[in-house]
Structure formats: structure tokens, C-alpha cells
mmCIF file of C-alpha atoms in Angstrom:
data_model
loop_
_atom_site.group_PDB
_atom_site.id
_atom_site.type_symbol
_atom_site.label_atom_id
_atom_site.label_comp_id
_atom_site.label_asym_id
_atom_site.label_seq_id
_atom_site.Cartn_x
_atom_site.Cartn_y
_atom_site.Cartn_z
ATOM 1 C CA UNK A 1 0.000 0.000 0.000
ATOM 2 C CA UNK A 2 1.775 3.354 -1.081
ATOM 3 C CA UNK A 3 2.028 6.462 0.800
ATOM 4 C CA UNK A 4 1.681 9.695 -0.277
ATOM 5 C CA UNK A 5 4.406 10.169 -2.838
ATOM 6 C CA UNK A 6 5.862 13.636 -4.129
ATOM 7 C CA UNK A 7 7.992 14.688 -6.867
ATOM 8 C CA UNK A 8 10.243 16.203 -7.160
ATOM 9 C CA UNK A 9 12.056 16.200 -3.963
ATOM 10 C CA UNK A 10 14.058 19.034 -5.041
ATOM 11 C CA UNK A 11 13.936 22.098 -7.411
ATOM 12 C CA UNK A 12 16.054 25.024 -8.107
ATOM 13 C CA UNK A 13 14.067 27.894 -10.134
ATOM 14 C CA UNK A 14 14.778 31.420 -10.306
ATOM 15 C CA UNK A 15 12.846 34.730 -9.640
ATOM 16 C CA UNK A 16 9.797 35.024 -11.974
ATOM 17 C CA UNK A 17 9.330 31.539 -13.096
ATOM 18 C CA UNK A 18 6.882 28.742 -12.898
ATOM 19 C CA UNK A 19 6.800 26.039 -11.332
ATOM 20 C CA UNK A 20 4.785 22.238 -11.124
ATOM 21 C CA UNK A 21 5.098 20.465 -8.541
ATOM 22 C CA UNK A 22 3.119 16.528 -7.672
ATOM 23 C CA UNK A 23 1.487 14.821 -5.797
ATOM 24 C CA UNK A 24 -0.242 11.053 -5.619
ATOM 25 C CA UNK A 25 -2.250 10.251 -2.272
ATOM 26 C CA UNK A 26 -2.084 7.150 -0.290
ATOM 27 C CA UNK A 27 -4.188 4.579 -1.543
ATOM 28 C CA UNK A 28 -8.188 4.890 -0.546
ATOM 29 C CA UNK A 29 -8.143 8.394 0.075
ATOM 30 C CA UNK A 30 -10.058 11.304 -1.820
ATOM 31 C CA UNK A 31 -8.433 14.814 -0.287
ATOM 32 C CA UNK A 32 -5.452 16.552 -1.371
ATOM 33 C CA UNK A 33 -4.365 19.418 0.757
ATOM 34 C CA UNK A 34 -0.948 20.992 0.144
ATOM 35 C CA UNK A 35 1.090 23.122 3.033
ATOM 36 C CA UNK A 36 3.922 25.680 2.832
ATOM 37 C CA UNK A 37 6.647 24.521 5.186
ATOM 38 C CA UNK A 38 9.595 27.686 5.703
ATOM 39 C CA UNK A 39 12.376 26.619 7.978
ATOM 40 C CA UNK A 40 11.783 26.564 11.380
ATOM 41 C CA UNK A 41 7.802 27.320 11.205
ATOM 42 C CA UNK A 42 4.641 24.906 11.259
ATOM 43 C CA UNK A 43 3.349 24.562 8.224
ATOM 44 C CA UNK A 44 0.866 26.839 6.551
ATOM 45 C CA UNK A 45 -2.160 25.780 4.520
ATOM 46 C CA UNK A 46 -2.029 26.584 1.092
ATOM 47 C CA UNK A 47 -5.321 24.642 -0.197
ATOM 48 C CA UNK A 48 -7.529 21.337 -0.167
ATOM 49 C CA UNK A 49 -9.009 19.504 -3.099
ATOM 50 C CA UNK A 50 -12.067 17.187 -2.853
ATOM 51 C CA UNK A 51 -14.139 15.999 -6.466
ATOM 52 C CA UNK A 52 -11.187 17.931 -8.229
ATOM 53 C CA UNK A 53 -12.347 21.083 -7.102
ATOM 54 C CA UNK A 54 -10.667 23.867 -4.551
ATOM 55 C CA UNK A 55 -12.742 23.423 -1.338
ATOM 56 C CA UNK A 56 -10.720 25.459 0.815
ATOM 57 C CA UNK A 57 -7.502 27.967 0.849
ATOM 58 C CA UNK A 58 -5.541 29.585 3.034
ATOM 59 C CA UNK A 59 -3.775 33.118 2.687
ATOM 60 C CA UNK A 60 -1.563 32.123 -0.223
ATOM 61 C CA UNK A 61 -1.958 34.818 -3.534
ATOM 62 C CA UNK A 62 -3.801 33.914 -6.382
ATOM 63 C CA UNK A 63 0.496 32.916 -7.861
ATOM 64 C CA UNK A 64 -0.649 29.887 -6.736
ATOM 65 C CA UNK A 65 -3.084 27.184 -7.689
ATOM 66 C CA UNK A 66 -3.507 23.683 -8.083
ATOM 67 C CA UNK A 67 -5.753 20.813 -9.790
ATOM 68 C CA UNK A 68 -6.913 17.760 -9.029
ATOM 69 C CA UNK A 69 -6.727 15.027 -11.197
ATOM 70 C CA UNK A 70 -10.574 12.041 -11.636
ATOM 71 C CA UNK A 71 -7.790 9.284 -10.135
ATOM 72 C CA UNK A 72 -7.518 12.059 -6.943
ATOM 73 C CA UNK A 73 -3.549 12.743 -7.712
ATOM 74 C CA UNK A 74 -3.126 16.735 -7.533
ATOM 75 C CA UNK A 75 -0.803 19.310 -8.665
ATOM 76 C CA UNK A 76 0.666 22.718 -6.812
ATOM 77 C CA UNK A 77 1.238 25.648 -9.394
ATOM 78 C CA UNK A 78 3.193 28.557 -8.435
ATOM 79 C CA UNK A 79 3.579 31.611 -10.554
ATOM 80 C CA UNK A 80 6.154 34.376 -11.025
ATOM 81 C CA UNK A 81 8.614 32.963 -7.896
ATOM 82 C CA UNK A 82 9.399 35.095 -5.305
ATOM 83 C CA UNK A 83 12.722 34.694 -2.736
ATOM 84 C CA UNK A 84 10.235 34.675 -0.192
ATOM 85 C CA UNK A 85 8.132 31.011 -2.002
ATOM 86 C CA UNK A 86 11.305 28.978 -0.880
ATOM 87 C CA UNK A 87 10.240 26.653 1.473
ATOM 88 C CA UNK A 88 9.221 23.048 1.816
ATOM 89 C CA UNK A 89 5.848 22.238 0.024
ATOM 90 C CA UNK A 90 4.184 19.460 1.690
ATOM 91 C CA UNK A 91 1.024 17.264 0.427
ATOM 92 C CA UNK A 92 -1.118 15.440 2.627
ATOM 93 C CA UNK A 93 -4.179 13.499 1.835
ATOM 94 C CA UNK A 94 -6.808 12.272 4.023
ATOM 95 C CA UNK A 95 -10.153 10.584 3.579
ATOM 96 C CA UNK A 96 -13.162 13.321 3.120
ATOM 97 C CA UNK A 97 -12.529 16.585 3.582
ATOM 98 C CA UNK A 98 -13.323 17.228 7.465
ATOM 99 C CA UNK A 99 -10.220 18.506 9.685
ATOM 100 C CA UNK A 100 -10.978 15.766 11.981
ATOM 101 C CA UNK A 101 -9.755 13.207 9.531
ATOM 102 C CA UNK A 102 -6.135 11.979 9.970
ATOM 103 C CA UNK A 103 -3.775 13.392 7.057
ATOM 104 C CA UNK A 104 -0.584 11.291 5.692
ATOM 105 C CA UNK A 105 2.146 13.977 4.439
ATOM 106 C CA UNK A 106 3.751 13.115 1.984
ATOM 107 C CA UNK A 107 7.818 13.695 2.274
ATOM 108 C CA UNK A 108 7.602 17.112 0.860
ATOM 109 C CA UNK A 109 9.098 18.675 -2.038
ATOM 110 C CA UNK A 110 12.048 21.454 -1.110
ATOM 111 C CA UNK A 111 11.687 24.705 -3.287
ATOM 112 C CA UNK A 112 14.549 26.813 -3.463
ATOM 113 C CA UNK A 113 14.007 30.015 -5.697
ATOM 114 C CA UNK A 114 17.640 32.055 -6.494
ATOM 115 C CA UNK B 1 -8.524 35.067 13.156
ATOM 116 C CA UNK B 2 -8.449 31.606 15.037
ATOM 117 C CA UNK B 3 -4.708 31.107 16.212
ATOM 118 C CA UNK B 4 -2.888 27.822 17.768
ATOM 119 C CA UNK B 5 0.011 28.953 19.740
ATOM 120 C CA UNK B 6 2.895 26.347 20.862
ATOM 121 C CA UNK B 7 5.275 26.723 23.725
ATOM 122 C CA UNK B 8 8.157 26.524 24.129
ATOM 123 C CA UNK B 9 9.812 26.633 20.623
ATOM 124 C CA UNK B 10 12.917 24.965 21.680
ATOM 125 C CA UNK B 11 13.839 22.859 25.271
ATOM 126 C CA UNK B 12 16.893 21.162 25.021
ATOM 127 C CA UNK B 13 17.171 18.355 27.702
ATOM 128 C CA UNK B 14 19.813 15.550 28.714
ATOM 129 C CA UNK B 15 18.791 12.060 27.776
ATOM 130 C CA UNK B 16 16.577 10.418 30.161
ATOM 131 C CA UNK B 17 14.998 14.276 31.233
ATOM 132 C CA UNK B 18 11.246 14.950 30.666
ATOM 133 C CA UNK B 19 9.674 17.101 28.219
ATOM 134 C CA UNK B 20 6.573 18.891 27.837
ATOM 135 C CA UNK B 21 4.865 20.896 25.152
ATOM 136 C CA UNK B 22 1.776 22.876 25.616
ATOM 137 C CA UNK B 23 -0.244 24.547 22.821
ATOM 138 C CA UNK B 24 -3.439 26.971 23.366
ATOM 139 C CA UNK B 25 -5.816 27.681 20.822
ATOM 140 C CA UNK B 26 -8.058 31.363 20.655
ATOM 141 C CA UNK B 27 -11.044 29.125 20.460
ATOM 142 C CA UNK B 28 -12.956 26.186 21.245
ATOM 143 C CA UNK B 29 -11.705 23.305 19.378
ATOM 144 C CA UNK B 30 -13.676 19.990 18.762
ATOM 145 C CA UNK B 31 -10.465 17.845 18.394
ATOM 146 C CA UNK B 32 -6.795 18.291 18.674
ATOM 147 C CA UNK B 33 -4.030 16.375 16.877
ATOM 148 C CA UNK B 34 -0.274 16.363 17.341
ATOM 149 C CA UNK B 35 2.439 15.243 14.487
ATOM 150 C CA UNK B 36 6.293 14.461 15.022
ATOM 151 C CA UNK B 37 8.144 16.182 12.414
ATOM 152 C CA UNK B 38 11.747 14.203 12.447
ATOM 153 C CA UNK B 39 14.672 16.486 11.316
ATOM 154 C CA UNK B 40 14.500 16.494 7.704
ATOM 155 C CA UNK B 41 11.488 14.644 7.959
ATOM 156 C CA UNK B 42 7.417 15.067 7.332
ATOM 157 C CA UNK B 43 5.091 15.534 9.821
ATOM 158 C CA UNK B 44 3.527 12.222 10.948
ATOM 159 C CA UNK B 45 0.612 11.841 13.205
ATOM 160 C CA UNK B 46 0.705 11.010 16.694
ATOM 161 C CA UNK B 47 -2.741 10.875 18.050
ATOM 162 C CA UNK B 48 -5.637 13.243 17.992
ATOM 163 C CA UNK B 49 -8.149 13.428 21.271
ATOM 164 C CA UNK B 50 -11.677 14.810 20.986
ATOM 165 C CA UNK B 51 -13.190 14.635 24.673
ATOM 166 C CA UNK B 52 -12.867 17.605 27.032
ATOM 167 C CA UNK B 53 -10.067 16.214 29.904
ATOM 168 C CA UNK B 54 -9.316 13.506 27.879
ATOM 169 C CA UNK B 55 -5.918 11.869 28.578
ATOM 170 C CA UNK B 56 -4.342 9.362 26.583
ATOM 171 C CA UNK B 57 -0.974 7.263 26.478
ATOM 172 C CA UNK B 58 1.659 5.806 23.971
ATOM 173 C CA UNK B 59 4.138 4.182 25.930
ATOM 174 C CA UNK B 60 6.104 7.081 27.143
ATOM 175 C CA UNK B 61 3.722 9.970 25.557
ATOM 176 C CA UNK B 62 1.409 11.395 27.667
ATOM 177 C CA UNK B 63 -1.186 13.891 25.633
ATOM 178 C CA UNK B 64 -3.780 15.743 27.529
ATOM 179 C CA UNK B 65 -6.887 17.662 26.110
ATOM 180 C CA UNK B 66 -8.083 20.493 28.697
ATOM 181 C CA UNK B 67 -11.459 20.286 30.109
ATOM 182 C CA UNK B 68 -12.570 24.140 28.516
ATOM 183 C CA UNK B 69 -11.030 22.210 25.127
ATOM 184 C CA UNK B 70 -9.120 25.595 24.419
ATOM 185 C CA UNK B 71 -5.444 23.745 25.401
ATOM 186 C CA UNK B 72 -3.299 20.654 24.873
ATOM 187 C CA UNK B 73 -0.049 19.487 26.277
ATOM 188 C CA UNK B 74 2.395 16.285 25.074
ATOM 189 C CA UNK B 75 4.953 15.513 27.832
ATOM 190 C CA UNK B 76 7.303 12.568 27.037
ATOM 191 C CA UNK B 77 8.725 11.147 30.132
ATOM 192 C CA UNK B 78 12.484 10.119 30.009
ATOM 193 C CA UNK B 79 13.600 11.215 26.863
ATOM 194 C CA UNK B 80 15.691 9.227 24.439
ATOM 195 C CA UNK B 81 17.268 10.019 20.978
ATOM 196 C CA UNK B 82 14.524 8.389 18.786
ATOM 197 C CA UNK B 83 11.981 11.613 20.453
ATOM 198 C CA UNK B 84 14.215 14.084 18.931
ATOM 199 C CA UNK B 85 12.387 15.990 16.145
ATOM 200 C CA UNK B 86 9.823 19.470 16.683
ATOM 201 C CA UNK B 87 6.027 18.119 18.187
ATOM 202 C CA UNK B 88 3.441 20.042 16.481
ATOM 203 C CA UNK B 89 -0.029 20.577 17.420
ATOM 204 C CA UNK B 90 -3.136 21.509 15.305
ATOM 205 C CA UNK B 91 -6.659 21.970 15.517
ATOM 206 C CA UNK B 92 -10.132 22.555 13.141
ATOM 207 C CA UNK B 93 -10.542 26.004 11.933
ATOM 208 C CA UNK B 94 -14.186 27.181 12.658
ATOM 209 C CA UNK B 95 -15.133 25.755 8.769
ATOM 210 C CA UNK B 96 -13.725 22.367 10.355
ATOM 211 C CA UNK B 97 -12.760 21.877 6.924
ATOM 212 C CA UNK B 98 -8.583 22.537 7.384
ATOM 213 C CA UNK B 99 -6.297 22.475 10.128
ATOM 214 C CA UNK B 100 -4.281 25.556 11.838
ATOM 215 C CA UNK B 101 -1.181 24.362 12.795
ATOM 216 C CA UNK B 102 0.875 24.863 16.031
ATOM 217 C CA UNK B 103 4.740 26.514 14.952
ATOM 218 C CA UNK B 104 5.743 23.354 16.671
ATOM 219 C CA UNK B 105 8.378 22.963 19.552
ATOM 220 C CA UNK B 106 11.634 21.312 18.700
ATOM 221 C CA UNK B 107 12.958 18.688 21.332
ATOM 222 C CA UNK B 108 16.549 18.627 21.344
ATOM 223 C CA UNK B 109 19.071 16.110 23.167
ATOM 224 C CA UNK B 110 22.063 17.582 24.606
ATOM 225 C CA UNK B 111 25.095 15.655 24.045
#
């Protein structure tokens, strides 16, 4: 039974580009919800995904956005990098979309923007 | 807006000390959880309670749920170098539909 698996681990981009980032949730569950991890902080929610659609979001600009795929595996989009995006960008999934239910991170994907 | 506060953000201890966390939320929570975040690592989940007072054990782990449901504490009795790593805590915002998240406090084993 997989976890929830990332990719990629690590990415080097520079001010003003794009950038992709992936995620595939552990096996059974239905909610994507992606986190902004800087160093030495909790991490912050970015957004959740349920029935491919954007159910909730945090304070994050509109630079960033996401998708959710019909087989429940979601994407992170961020715009026009800033210094300030580098951080480590976490997915977790869970099983519905109530806080309550348990989330599995996955093992994060490390942005560094130059 | 709804805030989960952690202290402290570091305590260093020898191995074999105890160690306690305590986070306080600015409102009424229906459940708590806490995560282990191991250095370099993702968070991983610990336990969550739900009933006001509520007190539950993993071997060493002790996590407590206060009775007004506004505050939680994890204190780890007898620390050894497998607990090192930063203890997070996190609660429902008032949608219940996301989490706010604790900044964490990160236990650290003196040498």
C-alpha cells in the first residue's frame, strides 16, 4: 500500500518563473491538501481539493493554484517565484474533507528560488 | 482570526529528562491532533483526542486535552534520541474543513 508520494524532492528555479510540482495520495483516500513549510515554522495551509475542485484555501496569492486530477492525484502551481516562495511544500491526503480526519504527508518537495 | 500557539519553541534536555509541550488555541476546538516532524522529515501523526479532559498514552507519551477544550499538552517522560524531532499541534478552523497548525516545539538532546 503506497504512501503519499511527491515529486520532485528538489527544485532550483529562479525569480519570476513557474513552477509544477506533484502529488499522488495514499491509496483509498479522496483529499489533497498541500502546506507551505519555511524553515523553522509549522506549516501553513495553502489549499484542499475534494471531487477535483478547490474546497478550501488559506492566505496564499492567487500565484498559486492547483488541480486535481478524476484518479484524486493533484498538482501545486506557483507563478512568477518570489525569494520569499522557498520553502518546503508538503502534500497530505486524508479521507473526506473534514479537519478531523487523519492526514498522511507526503515527504515534501524542497523549493529553493535564487 | 483563530490562532494555535505552541510553547516553548525549543527545550533542550539531557537524555533520560522529561519534556513537555503545551499549545493553546483562541477558540474552542472539537479535536486536537499532534504530528512528530523528524529532522529532515514530514510531519507524521501522533494521536488526535476529541473529549474535554481527555488523557491518553503511547508508551512514554502522555497527551492531555483540557477540560474548557481551548489547550493541549504532550509531555514525554524520560527522553531518548529516537523523540528528537519538533512536536506540532493543530486543531479545526471554525469551517472544520482545514487544520491551523501549532509553529511546533523542537525537542533537542544535549550531548
Amino acid at each position: 500500500d503506497a504512501g503519499v508520494t511527491q515529486s520532485p524532492t528538489h527544485l532550483i528555479k529562479t525569480r519570476g518563473q513557474q513552477v509544477t510540482l506533484r502529488c499522488s495520495p495514499k491509496s483509498g483516500h479522496d483529499t489533497v491538501s498541500w502546506y507551505q513549510q519555511a524553515l523553522g515554522q509549522g506549516p501553513q495551509f495553502i489549499f484542499q481539493y475534494y471531487e477535483e475542485e478547490e474546497r478550501q484555501r488559506g492566505n496564499f496569492p492567487d500565484r498559486f493554484s492547483g488541480h486535481q486530477f478524476p484518479n484524486y492525484s493533484s498538482e501545486l502551481n506557483v507563478n512568477a517565484l518570489l525569494l520569499g516562495d522557498s520553502a518546503l511544500y508538503l502534500c497530505a491526503s486524508s479521507l473526506g474533507l473534514l479537519a478531523k480526519n487523519i492526514q498522511y504527508f507526503g515527504a515534501g518537495t524542497r523549493l529553493s528560488v535564487l | 482570526g483563530q490562532q494555535v500557539m505552541q510553547i516553548p519553541q525549543y527545550q533542550h534536555v539531557q537524555e533520560g529528562e522529561d519534556f513537555t509541550t503545551y499549545c493553546n488555541s483562541s477558540t474552542t476546538l472539537s479535536n486536537i491532533q499532534w504530528y512528530k516532524q523528524r529532522p529532515g522529515g514530514h510531519p507524521v501523526f501522533l494521536i488526535q483526542l476529541v473529549k474535554s479532559g481527555e488523557v491518553k498514552k503511547q508508551k512514554r507519551l502522555t497527551f492531555q486535552f483540557g477540560e474548557a477544550k481551548k489547550n493541549s499538552s504532550l509531555h514525554i517522560t524520560a527522553t531518548q534520541t529516537t523523540d528528537v524531532g519538533t512536536y506540532f499541534c493543530a486543531g479545526p478552523a471554525d469551517s472544520n474543513y482545514q487544520l491551523i497548525w501549532g509553529a511546533g516545539t523542537k525537542l533537542i538532546i544535549k550531548p
